[in-house]
């Protein structure tokens, strides 16, 4: 499938000479697999807090990037990384106190069943490790995912990432189930439907002689179109995979680290206890670090017989970055801010779109919000043209968001956790203008 | 298989109270999959240049760690990372000049056939991506590796990493061939034997209906026991895999970035042209960055239909780190130093071990050296006890190395590229003492 919000190389002629030349060199050096965002790509040169600046001095309110979640170039994180860079950067085969301190602090945010932390560098690696452990513990191969899931890009996790499109094949050991759907499934039926679909998938898998090792979901269903509500709808499916002898892996790469406001982790909104929790993106505010929290019994045999070493995973500088991020979230009350500013944005977006025939839903949790663009409220058919128009209108007016979902029609709004009232108002003003001038192209 | 040079938890009682308590907390927080080095683990707190310092103020000459290859806490690299951390850290979906500049510089060190650079965070990710591309381009699944290869830890690359032991299963799509062997195969036959073994493996694979997609080797054969000579022995095998319609992937995670002295990349010593080159460890001197250099035609379809995005891969800070490392290697003549100091060390080790019945070989290229410990020169049977004794004796006397190979009997000596004559002499003195007191335990 085509990537939502990708720059189309055919439009290069419309760009200025400097950017056009750089894009040409980039294509030659990096090849055709790399994509740029927006109808007119952004040539970013500087970032600070909620703001990005391009090479022409224009500033952009960043309401998209969830990696630098405590703000671009957060001074406390930069200072912590800089300090540790000058002291030591080795690996986990020497004894070092900081990694133990950090693991203990992070585990304290989880249910007590999750007793160990293992570190890697990317969300892909964390999910790949979780799959390896799930398969080796259960002696089973099957994995169930949602229809448009994204869990990463290694061979094993690309296989469970249908959002990469049909070219990336899913083997027989993978089955998809429909993600929750805010428009076509009544809210009170979401939980039962997800569990019923999981049951069907497990039965289907068994026809091929494959047993379910795990159900893995992004607990905010980001690439599927963002489905946070009703909180608790995950429980019947989690109970079912457990009853069938499989594990539940909560992919918190998107939802984790206070993003959803109400709770520190996305799964906590659903009152379920995962067997493994994977995390990444915002963990080091851009310094590559990821991890898996895990039930100790799952790794008892794997640990002894397969061992684990990730060269850069959890090195002292990565741990310094991650520790500083956790400090900032906790000391600056960013989880509370995500809830408060997120609710303000959600109510604002609802007010701006109330009564519109081309906006079917505004939803979200904390600072992760979605606005669903439709052709009309009778069919609720996806309106990708409207979403594209809004995304690019906002970009031209200095506000960055993107779009998601199977119909490429769902605005993805994901500001830094440090966004406060003033920037939120700025965002709503830009959105109001964009909605006023939006037209089908 | 047991990890060479791992700390045995049963020895914890012999350590001091502080380290024992930390090891206990570490085991509880990180679980049983993590290993520590040495009979007495090192509690490292600081690093500088070729030296590491522990929590008791003892200093260690680092002749093992190839990640911080331009020196622990190299000030130019630290400054470059710090500077960029304060300016911008985003990702490859915005336009940024530095990644293009760096990719062009790196490609200039390669044969012109390798036209694109793709970035990831770890060597595992780089090898995983290379496999995905090889399999999607060739429409084949088979991969041939050496008997004790290590290529990383994702599911797909763990499958081609038999050095992880039997618990990590190799599927039917993987075949192993014996690595070169300095003691049991005459030098002039290494190349022909490797190609003949490859031919047998391909035929065996075809009996299962599997076609060879790629031959992948670490071009210095680090985990197999270090086999650099004779330069050129890879060529017949590379010619064969090409004749059979498969690709040759040079894993340069160990050998790359001037490590082998004579050439910048390990494959260049063998006068072969890989279809893909993967790299990692020393690339950012500890900042997580890795990459794949690739023939453009291999990624033409993959690029368009699968696309590629790695959240942290090639971000502006990673590129700043990697650019600084390349600057330091080039400006400080570290490739020449690796050759010169490496030769000095090799000659010194040969002189120290000449005539010994328990040392069968000293070999290496640049600053990657091996000393093979045997029971006697008649059988050349592996002597793991001697290797362990030497490694731990050196550690107690302030010099860090490790061991490798199927018999756990081959000393692995891999100093920073900045090691000069003075430190090399210090290393040889310590080695002379260790050899003098070494006894079978």
Tab-separated table of N, CA, C and O in Angstrom, chain A residues 85-142:
chain	number	residue	atom	x	y	z
A	85	UNK	N	28.411	10.810	28.165
A	85	UNK	CA	29.314	10.627	27.010
A	85	UNK	C	30.761	10.898	27.393
A	85	UNK	O	31.679	10.277	26.860
A	86	UNK	N	30.972	11.835	28.303
A	86	UNK	CA	32.319	12.206	28.715
A	86	UNK	C	32.888	11.312	29.806
A	86	UNK	O	34.065	11.411	30.134
A	87	UNK	N	32.041	10.439	30.366
A	87	UNK	CA	32.500	9.582	31.473
A	87	UNK	C	32.763	8.154	31.004
A	87	UNK	O	33.833	7.598	31.223
A	88	UNK	N	31.772	7.559	30.363
A	88	UNK	CA	31.887	6.139	30.007
A	88	UNK	C	30.748	5.742	29.081
A	88	UNK	O	29.602	6.117	29.294
A	89	UNK	N	31.087	4.962	28.050
A	89	UNK	CA	30.046	4.333	27.241
A	89	UNK	C	30.507	2.932	26.843
A	89	UNK	O	31.236	2.775	25.876
A	90	UNK	N	30.112	1.951	27.646
A	90	UNK	CA	30.519	0.581	27.300
A	90	UNK	C	29.293	-0.277	27.023
A	90	UNK	O	28.473	0.093	26.186
A	91	UNK	N	29.135	-1.384	27.726
A	91	UNK	CA	28.044	-2.313	27.422
A	91	UNK	C	27.726	-3.157	28.642
A	91	UNK	O	28.364	-3.007	29.699
A	92	UNK	N	26.764	-4.051	28.478
A	92	UNK	CA	26.202	-4.751	29.646
A	92	UNK	C	27.017	-5.943	30.119
A	92	UNK	O	26.566	-6.658	31.006
A	93	UNK	N	28.183	-6.170	29.548
A	93	UNK	CA	29.004	-7.267	30.064
A	93	UNK	C	30.015	-6.802	31.101
A	93	UNK	O	30.832	-7.558	31.575
A	94	UNK	N	29.974	-5.502	31.394
A	94	UNK	CA	30.628	-5.011	32.598
A	94	UNK	C	29.518	-4.618	33.557
A	94	UNK	O	28.395	-4.319	33.153
A	95	UNK	N	29.877	-4.626	34.823
A	95	UNK	CA	28.917	-4.252	35.847
A	95	UNK	C	28.769	-2.734	35.853
A	95	UNK	O	29.764	-2.004	35.818
A	96	UNK	N	27.527	-2.248	35.894
A	96	UNK	CA	27.283	-0.809	35.955
A	96	UNK	C	25.985	-0.570	36.710
A	96	UNK	O	24.996	-1.269	36.496
A	97	UNK	N	26.034	0.396	37.602
A	97	UNK	CA	24.910	0.581	38.509
A	97	UNK	C	23.679	1.195	37.829
A	97	UNK	O	22.539	0.858	38.151
A	98	UNK	N	23.909	2.128	36.895
A	98	UNK	CA	22.796	2.912	36.367
A	98	UNK	C	21.731	2.059	35.686
A	98	UNK	O	20.533	2.335	35.798
A	99	UNK	N	22.146	1.026	34.957
A	99	UNK	CA	21.174	0.199	34.248
A	99	UNK	C	20.271	-0.539	35.238
A	99	UNK	O	19.074	-0.702	35.003
A	100	UNK	N	20.847	-0.927	36.361
A	100	UNK	CA	20.056	-1.624	37.383
A	100	UNK	C	19.073	-0.644	38.022
A	100	UNK	O	17.882	-0.942	38.173
A	101	UNK	N	19.564	0.545	38.359
A	101	UNK	CA	18.677	1.569	38.935
A	101	UNK	C	17.512	1.884	38.005
A	101	UNK	O	16.355	1.970	38.423
A	102	UNK	N	17.835	2.071	36.723
A	102	UNK	CA	16.781	2.428	35.769
A	102	UNK	C	15.783	1.289	35.595
A	102	UNK	O	14.564	1.514	35.593
A	103	UNK	N	16.290	0.066	35.467
A	103	UNK	CA	15.385	-1.086	35.302
A	103	UNK	C	14.437	-1.186	36.496
A	103	UNK	O	13.226	-1.391	36.328
A	104	UNK	N	14.963	-0.991	37.684
A	104	UNK	CA	14.109	-1.059	38.883
A	104	UNK	C	13.034	0.031	38.862
A	104	UNK	O	11.872	-0.221	39.185
A	105	UNK	N	13.442	1.244	38.475
A	105	UNK	CA	12.459	2.343	38.426
A	105	UNK	C	11.368	2.078	37.407
A	105	UNK	O	10.193	2.365	37.629
A	106	UNK	N	11.768	1.551	36.252
A	106	UNK	CA	10.795	1.318	35.186
A	106	UNK	C	9.842	0.185	35.568
A	106	UNK	O	8.627	0.276	35.356
A	107	UNK	N	10.396	-0.866	36.163
A	107	UNK	CA	9.554	-1.984	36.578
A	107	UNK	C	8.548	-1.551	37.644
A	107	UNK	O	7.450	-2.104	37.734
A	108	UNK	N	8.919	-0.540	38.436
A	108	UNK	CA	8.003	-0.051	39.473
A	108	UNK	C	6.756	0.611	38.882
A	108	UNK	O	5.759	0.802	39.585
A	109	UNK	N	6.807	0.966	37.586
A	109	UNK	CA	5.623	1.556	36.942
A	109	UNK	C	4.685	0.483	36.398
A	109	UNK	O	3.628	0.805	35.853
A	110	UNK	N	5.077	-0.790	36.534
A	110	UNK	CA	4.357	-1.918	35.909
A	110	UNK	C	3.692	-2.786	36.968
A	110	UNK	O	4.073	-2.735	38.141
A	111	UNK	N	2.784	-3.644	36.540
A	111	UNK	CA	2.271	-4.655	37.474
A	111	UNK	C	3.432	-5.530	37.965
A	111	UNK	O	4.390	-5.763	37.212
A	112	UNK	N	3.360	-6.009	39.203
A	112	UNK	CA	4.487	-6.767	39.778
A	112	UNK	C	4.804	-8.065	39.029
A	112	UNK	O	5.911	-8.584	39.148
A	113	UNK	N	3.868	-8.551	38.255
A	113	UNK	CA	4.134	-9.777	37.472
A	113	UNK	C	5.279	-9.585	36.478
A	113	UNK	O	5.909	-10.553	36.065
A	114	UNK	N	5.476	-8.351	36.036
A	114	UNK	CA	6.534	-8.081	35.061
A	114	UNK	C	7.812	-7.789	35.836
A	114	UNK	O	8.027	-6.681	36.313
A	115	UNK	N	8.653	-8.791	35.962
A	115	UNK	CA	9.767	-8.715	36.911
A	115	UNK	C	11.125	-8.396	36.331
A	115	UNK	O	12.040	-8.008	37.049
A	116	UNK	N	11.302	-8.577	35.015
A	116	UNK	CA	12.611	-8.292	34.413
A	116	UNK	C	12.481	-7.264	33.300
A	116	UNK	O	11.474	-7.213	32.600
A	117	UNK	N	13.543	-6.494	33.120
A	117	UNK	CA	13.664	-5.582	31.980
A	117	UNK	C	14.837	-6.030	31.120
A	117	UNK	O	15.930	-6.268	31.638
A	118	UNK	N	14.604	-6.111	29.802
A	118	UNK	CA	15.714	-6.362	28.879
A	118	UNK	C	15.767	-5.190	27.901
A	118	UNK	O	14.724	-4.660	27.518
A	119	UNK	N	16.985	-4.806	27.517
A	119	UNK	CA	17.133	-3.591	26.717
A	119	UNK	C	17.627	-3.879	25.299
A	119	UNK	O	18.421	-4.796	25.071
A	120	UNK	N	17.127	-3.071	24.367
A	120	UNK	CA	17.580	-3.141	22.978
A	120	UNK	C	17.680	-1.704	22.480
A	120	UNK	O	17.702	-0.766	23.298
A	121	UNK	N	17.757	-1.517	21.176
A	121	UNK	CA	17.942	-0.153	20.657
A	121	UNK	C	16.707	0.409	19.967
A	121	UNK	O	16.545	1.617	19.899
A	122	UNK	N	15.867	-0.454	19.399
A	122	UNK	CA	14.719	0.030	18.635
A	122	UNK	C	13.471	-0.758	19.009
A	122	UNK	O	13.566	-1.881	19.532
A	123	UNK	N	12.330	-0.175	18.713
A	123	UNK	CA	11.075	-0.878	18.926
A	123	UNK	C	11.019	-2.181	18.138
A	123	UNK	O	10.505	-3.195	18.621
A	124	UNK	N	11.565	-2.163	16.928
A	124	UNK	CA	11.625	-3.393	16.129
A	124	UNK	C	12.371	-4.487	16.884
A	124	UNK	O	11.922	-5.633	16.955
A	125	UNK	N	13.518	-4.135	17.435
A	125	UNK	CA	14.297	-5.130	18.177
A	125	UNK	C	13.549	-5.620	19.417
A	125	UNK	O	13.622	-6.807	19.762
A	126	UNK	N	12.852	-4.710	20.085
A	126	UNK	CA	12.104	-5.110	21.281
A	126	UNK	C	10.997	-6.096	20.906
A	126	UNK	O	10.819	-7.131	21.550
A	127	UNK	N	10.252	-5.790	19.847
A	127	UNK	CA	9.187	-6.702	19.427
A	127	UNK	C	9.744	-8.017	18.903
A	127	UNK	O	9.161	-9.085	19.122
A	128	UNK	N	10.851	-7.945	18.208
A	128	UNK	CA	11.476	-9.159	17.685
A	128	UNK	C	11.916	-10.066	18.846
A	128	UNK	O	11.682	-11.289	18.830
A	129	UNK	N	12.506	-9.455	19.866
A	129	UNK	CA	12.930	-10.227	21.043
A	129	UNK	C	11.721	-10.828	21.759
A	129	UNK	O	11.745	-11.999	22.155
A	130	UNK	N	10.653	-10.042	21.886
A	130	UNK	CA	9.444	-10.558	22.546
A	130	UNK	C	8.890	-11.762	21.781
A	130	UNK	O	8.489	-12.764	22.386
A	131	UNK	N	8.898	-11.690	20.461
A	131	UNK	CA	8.421	-12.831	19.661
A	131	UNK	C	9.308	-14.051	19.853
A	131	UNK	O	8.822	-15.173	19.987
A	132	UNK	N	10.628	-13.817	19.833
A	132	UNK	CA	11.552	-14.950	20.013
A	132	UNK	C	11.300	-15.633	21.348
A	132	UNK	O	11.265	-16.864	21.438
A	133	UNK	N	11.120	-14.829	22.397
A	133	UNK	CA	10.906	-15.401	23.724
A	133	UNK	C	9.538	-16.091	23.783
A	133	UNK	O	9.414	-17.200	24.312
A	134	UNK	N	8.518	-15.460	23.203
A	134	UNK	CA	7.174	-16.066	23.207
A	134	UNK	C	7.195	-17.413	22.503
A	134	UNK	O	6.623	-18.401	22.982
A	135	UNK	N	7.856	-17.464	21.367
A	135	UNK	CA	7.881	-18.715	20.600
A	135	UNK	C	8.722	-19.772	21.301
A	135	UNK	O	8.375	-20.952	21.277
A	136	UNK	N	9.807	-19.368	21.921
A	136	UNK	CA	10.639	-20.382	22.562
A	136	UNK	C	9.988	-20.861	23.859
A	136	UNK	O	10.087	-22.034	24.207
A	137	UNK	N	9.277	-19.991	24.563
A	137	UNK	CA	8.613	-20.405	25.802
A	137	UNK	C	7.409	-21.310	25.518
A	137	UNK	O	7.231	-22.344	26.155
A	138	UNK	N	6.582	-20.907	24.560
A	138	UNK	CA	5.350	-21.676	24.306
A	138	UNK	C	5.589	-22.884	23.407
A	138	UNK	O	4.720	-23.748	23.313
A	139	UNK	N	6.769	-22.904	22.755
A	139	UNK	CA	7.008	-23.940	21.718
A	139	UNK	C	5.924	-23.877	20.649
A	139	UNK	O	5.514	-24.886	20.076
A	140	UNK	N	5.395	-22.686	20.411
A	140	UNK	CA	4.376	-22.478	19.385
A	140	UNK	C	4.855	-21.370	18.458
A	140	UNK	O	5.705	-20.567	18.835
A	141	UNK	N	4.241	-21.276	17.292
A	141	UNK	CA	4.687	-20.307	16.294
A	141	UNK	C	3.671	-19.203	15.984
A	141	UNK	O	4.029	-18.146	15.496
A	142	UNK	N	2.382	-19.467	16.238
A	142	UNK	CA	1.337	-18.561	15.748
A	142	UNK	C	1.284	-17.220	16.454
A	142	UNK	O	1.435	-17.132	17.672
